[in-house]
Short mmCIF file of C-alpha atoms in Angstrom, two decimals:
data_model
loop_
_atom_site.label_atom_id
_atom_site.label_comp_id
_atom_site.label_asym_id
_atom_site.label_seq_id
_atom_site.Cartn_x
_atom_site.Cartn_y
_atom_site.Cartn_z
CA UNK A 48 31.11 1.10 -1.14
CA UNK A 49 33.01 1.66 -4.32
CA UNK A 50 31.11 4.89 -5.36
CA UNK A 51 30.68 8.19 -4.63
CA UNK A 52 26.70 9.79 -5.10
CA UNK A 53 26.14 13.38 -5.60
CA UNK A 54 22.86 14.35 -4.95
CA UNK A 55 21.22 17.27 -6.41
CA UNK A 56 18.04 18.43 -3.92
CA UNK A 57 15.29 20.56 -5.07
CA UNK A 58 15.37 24.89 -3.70
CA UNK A 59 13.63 26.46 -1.40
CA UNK A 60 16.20 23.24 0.36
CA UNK A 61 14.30 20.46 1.94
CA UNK A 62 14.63 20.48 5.53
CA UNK A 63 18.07 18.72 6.56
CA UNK A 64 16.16 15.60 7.99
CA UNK A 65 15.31 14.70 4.66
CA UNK A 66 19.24 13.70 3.73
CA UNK A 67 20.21 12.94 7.41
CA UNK A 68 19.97 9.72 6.83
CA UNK A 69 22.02 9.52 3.61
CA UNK A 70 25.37 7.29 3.18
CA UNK A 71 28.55 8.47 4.61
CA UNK A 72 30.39 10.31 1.58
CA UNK A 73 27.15 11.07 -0.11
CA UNK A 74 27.39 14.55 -1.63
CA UNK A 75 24.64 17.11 -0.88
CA UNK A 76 24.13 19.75 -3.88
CA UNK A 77 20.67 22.25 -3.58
CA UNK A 78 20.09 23.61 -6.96
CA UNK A 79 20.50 27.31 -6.09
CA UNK A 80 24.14 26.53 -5.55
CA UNK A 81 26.46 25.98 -8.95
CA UNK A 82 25.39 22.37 -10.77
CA UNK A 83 27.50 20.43 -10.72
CA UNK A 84 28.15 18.76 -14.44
CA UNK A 85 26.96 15.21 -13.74
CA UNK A 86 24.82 13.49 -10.84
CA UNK A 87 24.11 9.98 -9.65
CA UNK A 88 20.71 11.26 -8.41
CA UNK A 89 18.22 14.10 -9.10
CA UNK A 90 15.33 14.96 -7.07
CA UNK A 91 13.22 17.53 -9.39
CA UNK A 92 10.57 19.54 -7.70
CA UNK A 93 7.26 18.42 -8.01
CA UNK A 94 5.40 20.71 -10.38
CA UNK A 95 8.08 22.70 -11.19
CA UNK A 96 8.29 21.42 -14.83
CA UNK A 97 10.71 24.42 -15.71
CA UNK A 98 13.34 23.80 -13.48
CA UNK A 99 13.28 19.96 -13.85
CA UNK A 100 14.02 20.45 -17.67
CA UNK A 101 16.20 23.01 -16.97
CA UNK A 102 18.51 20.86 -14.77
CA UNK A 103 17.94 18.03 -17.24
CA UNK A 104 18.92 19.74 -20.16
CA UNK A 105 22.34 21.13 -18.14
CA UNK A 106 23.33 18.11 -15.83
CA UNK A 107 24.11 14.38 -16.98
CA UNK A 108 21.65 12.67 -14.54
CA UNK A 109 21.72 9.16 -14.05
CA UNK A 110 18.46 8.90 -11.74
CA UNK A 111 15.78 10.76 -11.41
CA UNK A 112 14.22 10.23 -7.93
CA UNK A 113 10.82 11.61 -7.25
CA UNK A 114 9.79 11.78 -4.16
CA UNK A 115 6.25 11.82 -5.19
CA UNK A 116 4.33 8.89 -6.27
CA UNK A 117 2.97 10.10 -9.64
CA UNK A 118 5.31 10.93 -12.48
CA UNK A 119 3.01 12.15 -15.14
CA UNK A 120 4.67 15.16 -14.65
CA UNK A 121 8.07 14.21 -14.97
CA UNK A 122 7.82 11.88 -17.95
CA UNK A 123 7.88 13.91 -20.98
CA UNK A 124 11.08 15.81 -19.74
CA UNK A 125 13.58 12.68 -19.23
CA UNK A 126 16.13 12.32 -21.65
CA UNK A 127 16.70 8.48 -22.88
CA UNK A 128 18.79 6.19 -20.90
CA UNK A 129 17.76 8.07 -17.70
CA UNK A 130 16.27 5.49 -14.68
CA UNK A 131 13.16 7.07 -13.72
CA UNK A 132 12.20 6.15 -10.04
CA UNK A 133 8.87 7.14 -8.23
CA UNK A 134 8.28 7.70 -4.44
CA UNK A 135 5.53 5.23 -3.62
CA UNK A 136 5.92 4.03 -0.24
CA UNK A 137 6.28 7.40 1.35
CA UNK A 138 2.56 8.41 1.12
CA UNK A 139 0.55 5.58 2.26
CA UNK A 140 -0.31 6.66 5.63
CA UNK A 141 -1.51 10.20 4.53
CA UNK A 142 -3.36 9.71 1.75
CA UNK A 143 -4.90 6.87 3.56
CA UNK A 144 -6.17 8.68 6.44
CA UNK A 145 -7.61 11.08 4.38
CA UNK A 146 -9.44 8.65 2.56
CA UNK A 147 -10.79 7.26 5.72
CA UNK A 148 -11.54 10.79 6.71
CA UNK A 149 -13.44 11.86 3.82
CA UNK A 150 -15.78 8.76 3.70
CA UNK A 151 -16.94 9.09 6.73
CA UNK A 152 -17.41 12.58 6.47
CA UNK A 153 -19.57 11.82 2.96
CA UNK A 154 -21.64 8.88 4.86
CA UNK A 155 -22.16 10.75 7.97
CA UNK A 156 -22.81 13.75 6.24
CA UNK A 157 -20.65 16.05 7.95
CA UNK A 158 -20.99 18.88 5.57
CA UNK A 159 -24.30 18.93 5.64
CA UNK A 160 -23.92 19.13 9.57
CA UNK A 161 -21.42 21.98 9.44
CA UNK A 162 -23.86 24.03 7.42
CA UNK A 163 -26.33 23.28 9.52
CA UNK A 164 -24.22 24.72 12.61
CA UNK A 165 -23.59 27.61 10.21
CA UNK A 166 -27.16 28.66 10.22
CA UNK A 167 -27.53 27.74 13.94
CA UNK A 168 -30.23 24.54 13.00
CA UNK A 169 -30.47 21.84 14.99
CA UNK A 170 -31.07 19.36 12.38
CA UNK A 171 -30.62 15.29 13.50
CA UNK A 172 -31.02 12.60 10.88
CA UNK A 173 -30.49 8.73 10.23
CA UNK A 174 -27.21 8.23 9.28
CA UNK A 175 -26.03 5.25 7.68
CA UNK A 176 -23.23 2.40 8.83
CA UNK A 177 -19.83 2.08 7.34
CA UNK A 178 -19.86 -1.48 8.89
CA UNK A 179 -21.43 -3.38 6.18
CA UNK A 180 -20.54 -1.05 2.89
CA UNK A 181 -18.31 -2.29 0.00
CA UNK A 182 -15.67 0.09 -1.00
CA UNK A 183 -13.80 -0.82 -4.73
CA UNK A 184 -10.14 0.71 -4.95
CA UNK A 185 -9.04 1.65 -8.30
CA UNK A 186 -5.86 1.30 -8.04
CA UNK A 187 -3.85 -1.53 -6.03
CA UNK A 188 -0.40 -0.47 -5.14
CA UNK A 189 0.62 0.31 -1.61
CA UNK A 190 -2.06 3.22 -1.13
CA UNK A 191 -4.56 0.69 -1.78
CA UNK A 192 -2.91 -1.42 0.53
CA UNK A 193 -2.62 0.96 3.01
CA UNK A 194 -5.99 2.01 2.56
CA UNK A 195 -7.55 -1.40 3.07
CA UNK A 196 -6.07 -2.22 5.99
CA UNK A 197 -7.53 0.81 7.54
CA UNK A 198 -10.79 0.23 6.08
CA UNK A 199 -11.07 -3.49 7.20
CA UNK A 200 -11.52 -2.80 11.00
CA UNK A 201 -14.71 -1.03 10.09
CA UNK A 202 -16.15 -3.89 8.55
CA UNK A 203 -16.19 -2.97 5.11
CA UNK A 204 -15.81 -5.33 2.37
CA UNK A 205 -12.53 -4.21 -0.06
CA UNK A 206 -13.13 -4.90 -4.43
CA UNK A 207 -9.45 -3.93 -4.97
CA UNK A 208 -9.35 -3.42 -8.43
CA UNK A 209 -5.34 -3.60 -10.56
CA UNK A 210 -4.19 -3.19 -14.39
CA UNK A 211 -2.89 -7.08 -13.92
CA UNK A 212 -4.93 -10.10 -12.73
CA UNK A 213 -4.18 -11.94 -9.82
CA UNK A 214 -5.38 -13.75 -7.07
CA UNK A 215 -8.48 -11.69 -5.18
CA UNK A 216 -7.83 -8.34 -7.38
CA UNK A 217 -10.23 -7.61 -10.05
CA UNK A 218 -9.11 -6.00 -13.40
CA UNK A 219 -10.72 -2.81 -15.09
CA UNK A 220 -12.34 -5.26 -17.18
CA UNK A 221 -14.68 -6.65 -14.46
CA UNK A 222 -15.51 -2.83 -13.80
CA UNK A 223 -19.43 -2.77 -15.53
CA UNK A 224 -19.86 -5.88 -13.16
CA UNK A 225 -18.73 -4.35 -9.92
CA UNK A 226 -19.42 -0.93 -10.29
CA UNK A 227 -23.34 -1.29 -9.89
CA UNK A 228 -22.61 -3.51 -6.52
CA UNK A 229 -20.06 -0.85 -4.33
CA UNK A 230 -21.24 1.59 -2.26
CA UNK A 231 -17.89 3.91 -2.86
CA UNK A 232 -15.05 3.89 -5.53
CA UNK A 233 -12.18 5.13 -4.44
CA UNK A 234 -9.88 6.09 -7.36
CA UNK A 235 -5.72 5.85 -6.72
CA UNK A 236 -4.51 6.07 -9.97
CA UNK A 237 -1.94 7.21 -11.33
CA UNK A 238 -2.20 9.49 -14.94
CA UNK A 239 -1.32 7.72 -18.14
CA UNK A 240 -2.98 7.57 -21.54
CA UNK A 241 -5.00 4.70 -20.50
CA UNK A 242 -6.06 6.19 -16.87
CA UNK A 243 -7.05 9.55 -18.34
CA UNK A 244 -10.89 10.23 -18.35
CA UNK A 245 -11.32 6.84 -17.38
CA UNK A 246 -13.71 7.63 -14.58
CA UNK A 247 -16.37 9.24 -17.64
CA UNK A 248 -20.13 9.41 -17.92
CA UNK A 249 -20.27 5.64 -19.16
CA UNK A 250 -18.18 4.78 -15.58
CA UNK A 251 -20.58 7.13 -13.28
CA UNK A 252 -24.05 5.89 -14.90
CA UNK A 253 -22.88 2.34 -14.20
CA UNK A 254 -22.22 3.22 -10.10
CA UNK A 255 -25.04 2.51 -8.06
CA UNK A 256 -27.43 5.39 -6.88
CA UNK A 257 -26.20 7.86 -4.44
CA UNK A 258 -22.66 5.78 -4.45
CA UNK A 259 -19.66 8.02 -2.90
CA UNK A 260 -16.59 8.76 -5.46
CA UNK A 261 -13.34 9.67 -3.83
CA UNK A 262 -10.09 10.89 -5.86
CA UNK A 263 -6.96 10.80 -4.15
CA UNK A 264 -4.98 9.98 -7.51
CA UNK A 265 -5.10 12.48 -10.11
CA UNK A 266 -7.95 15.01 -11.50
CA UNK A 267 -7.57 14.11 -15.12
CA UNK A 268 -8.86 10.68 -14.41
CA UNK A 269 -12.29 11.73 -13.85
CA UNK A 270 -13.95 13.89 -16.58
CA UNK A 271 -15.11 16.77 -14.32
CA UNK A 272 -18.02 17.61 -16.83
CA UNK A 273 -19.69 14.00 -16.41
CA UNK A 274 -19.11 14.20 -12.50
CA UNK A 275 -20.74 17.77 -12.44
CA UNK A 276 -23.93 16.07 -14.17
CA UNK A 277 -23.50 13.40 -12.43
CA UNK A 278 -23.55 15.57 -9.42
CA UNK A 279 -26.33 17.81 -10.34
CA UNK A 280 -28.73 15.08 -10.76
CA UNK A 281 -27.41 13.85 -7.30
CA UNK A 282 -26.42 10.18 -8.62
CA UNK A 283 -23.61 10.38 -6.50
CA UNK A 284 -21.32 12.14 -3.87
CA UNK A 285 -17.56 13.13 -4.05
CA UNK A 286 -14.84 13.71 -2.09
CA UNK A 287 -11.99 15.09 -4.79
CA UNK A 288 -8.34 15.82 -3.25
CA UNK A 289 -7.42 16.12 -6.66
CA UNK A 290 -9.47 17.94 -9.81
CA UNK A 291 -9.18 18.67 -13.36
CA UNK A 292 -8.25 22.03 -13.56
CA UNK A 293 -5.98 22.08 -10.87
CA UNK A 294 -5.46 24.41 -8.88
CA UNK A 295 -9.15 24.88 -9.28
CA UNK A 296 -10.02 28.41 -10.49
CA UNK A 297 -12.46 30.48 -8.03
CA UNK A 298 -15.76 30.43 -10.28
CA UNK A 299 -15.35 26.78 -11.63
CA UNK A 300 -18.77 25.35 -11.13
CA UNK A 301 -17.16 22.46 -8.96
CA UNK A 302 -16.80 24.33 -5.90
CA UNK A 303 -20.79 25.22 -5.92
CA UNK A 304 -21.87 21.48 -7.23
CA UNK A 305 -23.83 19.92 -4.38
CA UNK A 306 -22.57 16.99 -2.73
CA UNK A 307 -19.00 17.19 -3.44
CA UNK A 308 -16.00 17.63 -0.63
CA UNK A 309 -12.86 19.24 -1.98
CA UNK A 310 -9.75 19.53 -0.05
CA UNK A 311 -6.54 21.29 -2.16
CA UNK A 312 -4.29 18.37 -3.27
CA UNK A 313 -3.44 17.94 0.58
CA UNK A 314 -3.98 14.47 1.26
CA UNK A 315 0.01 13.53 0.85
CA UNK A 316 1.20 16.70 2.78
CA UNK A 317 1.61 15.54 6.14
CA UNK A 318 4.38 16.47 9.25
CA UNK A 319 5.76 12.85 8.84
CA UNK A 320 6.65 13.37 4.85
CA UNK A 321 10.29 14.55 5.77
CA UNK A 322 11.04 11.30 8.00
CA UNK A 323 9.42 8.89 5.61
CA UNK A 324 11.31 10.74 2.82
CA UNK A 325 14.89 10.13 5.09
CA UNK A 326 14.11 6.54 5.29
CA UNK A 327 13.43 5.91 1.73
CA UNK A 328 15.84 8.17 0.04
CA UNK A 329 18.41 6.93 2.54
CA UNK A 330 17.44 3.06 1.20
CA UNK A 331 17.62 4.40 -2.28
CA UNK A 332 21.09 5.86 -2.51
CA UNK A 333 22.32 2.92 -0.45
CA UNK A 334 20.78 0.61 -2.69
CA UNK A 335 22.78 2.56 -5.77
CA UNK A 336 26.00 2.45 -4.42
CA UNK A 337 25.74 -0.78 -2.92
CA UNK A 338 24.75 -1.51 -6.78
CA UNK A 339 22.00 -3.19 -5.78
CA UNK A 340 18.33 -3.18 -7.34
CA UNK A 341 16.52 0.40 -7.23
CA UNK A 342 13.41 0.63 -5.45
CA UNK A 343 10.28 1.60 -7.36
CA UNK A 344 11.70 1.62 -11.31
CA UNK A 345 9.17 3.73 -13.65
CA UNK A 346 8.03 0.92 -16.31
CA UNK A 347 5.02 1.60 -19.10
CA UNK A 348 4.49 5.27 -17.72
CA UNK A 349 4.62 4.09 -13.57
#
């Protein structure tokens, strides 16, 4: 290796196992020690917009590694000539699961059940197969992957749906054809200008009665007063990980809409996140000082 990384790592610290992993020589800085004036690598902490530019503004960066998969948040504060690198790869299996999770708890009606238990009813019904129902993605990267091929076992029929034709994978342009036909869109995007409010009243008229929507991508892609109609009228169900506001304020009229699940932006938090985030980050820096290709380069917004 001819070069040296310093690393600067988001405070509160992440938990040593994240940088176990990292290249011998690799320098470790945590950003409530003294910055250092320049960095091979930055790891801003998500959300914390204020910081990020902070450290931007202060520290010659030449990476900036999130270790989240979107970067809407990130984009407006990175100065030019800065490589801009996401963290796809490390939630798959989370977000995933919970999108396994919640449509099975829409289709078998588990909240209904758990009210039910609430007001000590005994109240059986006909529930309906996941064998047999066809689920589009929106969005085909590796959580689409990843949820796919734990949706397949159940028998259900994938419409993965991608910003670039190819081979089996639809494009949003097929969308008023396939949208009447699925039985569940599951949205993975990420936020740009073209993704935002793409999931609008137009979009929800077009999905077929009492169709399931699931977000696990970000709020802003689905205009929360057409779902809220659309929910009120009960054309369709929901399952949102993610909403527009976020965090969701205590009266907003989404928490009271019928037929809508909402977990708080959880579906990526999971006890494995530190020893994915070993693996990959310890890939990553390799990959730099090896001078190799970076994983997961930030082009047209993600």
């Amino acid at each position: 290796m001819g070069r040296k990384a310093s690393v600067v790592m988001l405070s509160p610290k992440l938990r040593e196992e994240v940088f176990a992993l990292l290249p011998e020589g690799v320098e470790v800085r945590h950003l409530d020690e003294p910055w250092p004036k320049t960095a091979d690598f930055f790891l801003p902490p998500f959300g914390q917009e204020e910081v990020a530019r902070q450290v931007l503004e202060r520290v010659e960066v030449k990476v900036v590694q999130t270790l989240s998969a979107g970067v809407d948040w990130i984009l407006p504060l990175l100065p030019p000539g800065v490589v801009l690198c996401d963290g796809s790869g490390i939630h798959d299996v989370p977000v995933a699961e919970w999108v396994g999770m919640s449509l099975l708890a829409l289709l078998k009606d588990l909240p209904g059940f758990f009210q039910a238990q609430g007001e000590g009813r005994w109240a059986p019904k006909v529930l309906p197969d996941l064998e047999g129902k066809r689920v589009l993605l929106l969005g085909y990267g590796s959580i689409g992957k990843a949820v796919e091929e734990r949706l397949k076992p159940f028998g259900v029929e994938i419409l993965p749906v991608a910003r670039h034709a190819r081979p089996g994978v639809y494009t949003p342009q097929d969308l008023p054809y396939l949208l009447p036909q699925v039985d569940a869109v599951v949205v993975l995007l990420p936020l740009t200008p073209e993704t935002r409010g793409l999931v609008d009243r137009e979009f929800l008229s077009r999905m077929k009665p009492g169709a399931l929507l699931l977000n696990a991508g970000r709020g802003p892609v689905v205009d929360t007063e057409a779902l809220l109609e659309a929910l009120g009228e009960g054309r369709v169900r929901a399952a949102l990980d993610v909403t527009d506001p976020e965090p969701l304020p205590p009266d907003h009229p989404l928490w009271r809409a019928p037929g809508v699940l909402i977990t708080p932006h959880v579906a990526g938090l999971s006890q494995g996140f530190h020893r994915r985030a070993a693996r990959f980050l310890a890939d990553q820096v390799g990959r730099y000082l090896r001078g190799e290709p970076l994983r997961n380069v930030v082009l047209e917004g993600y």
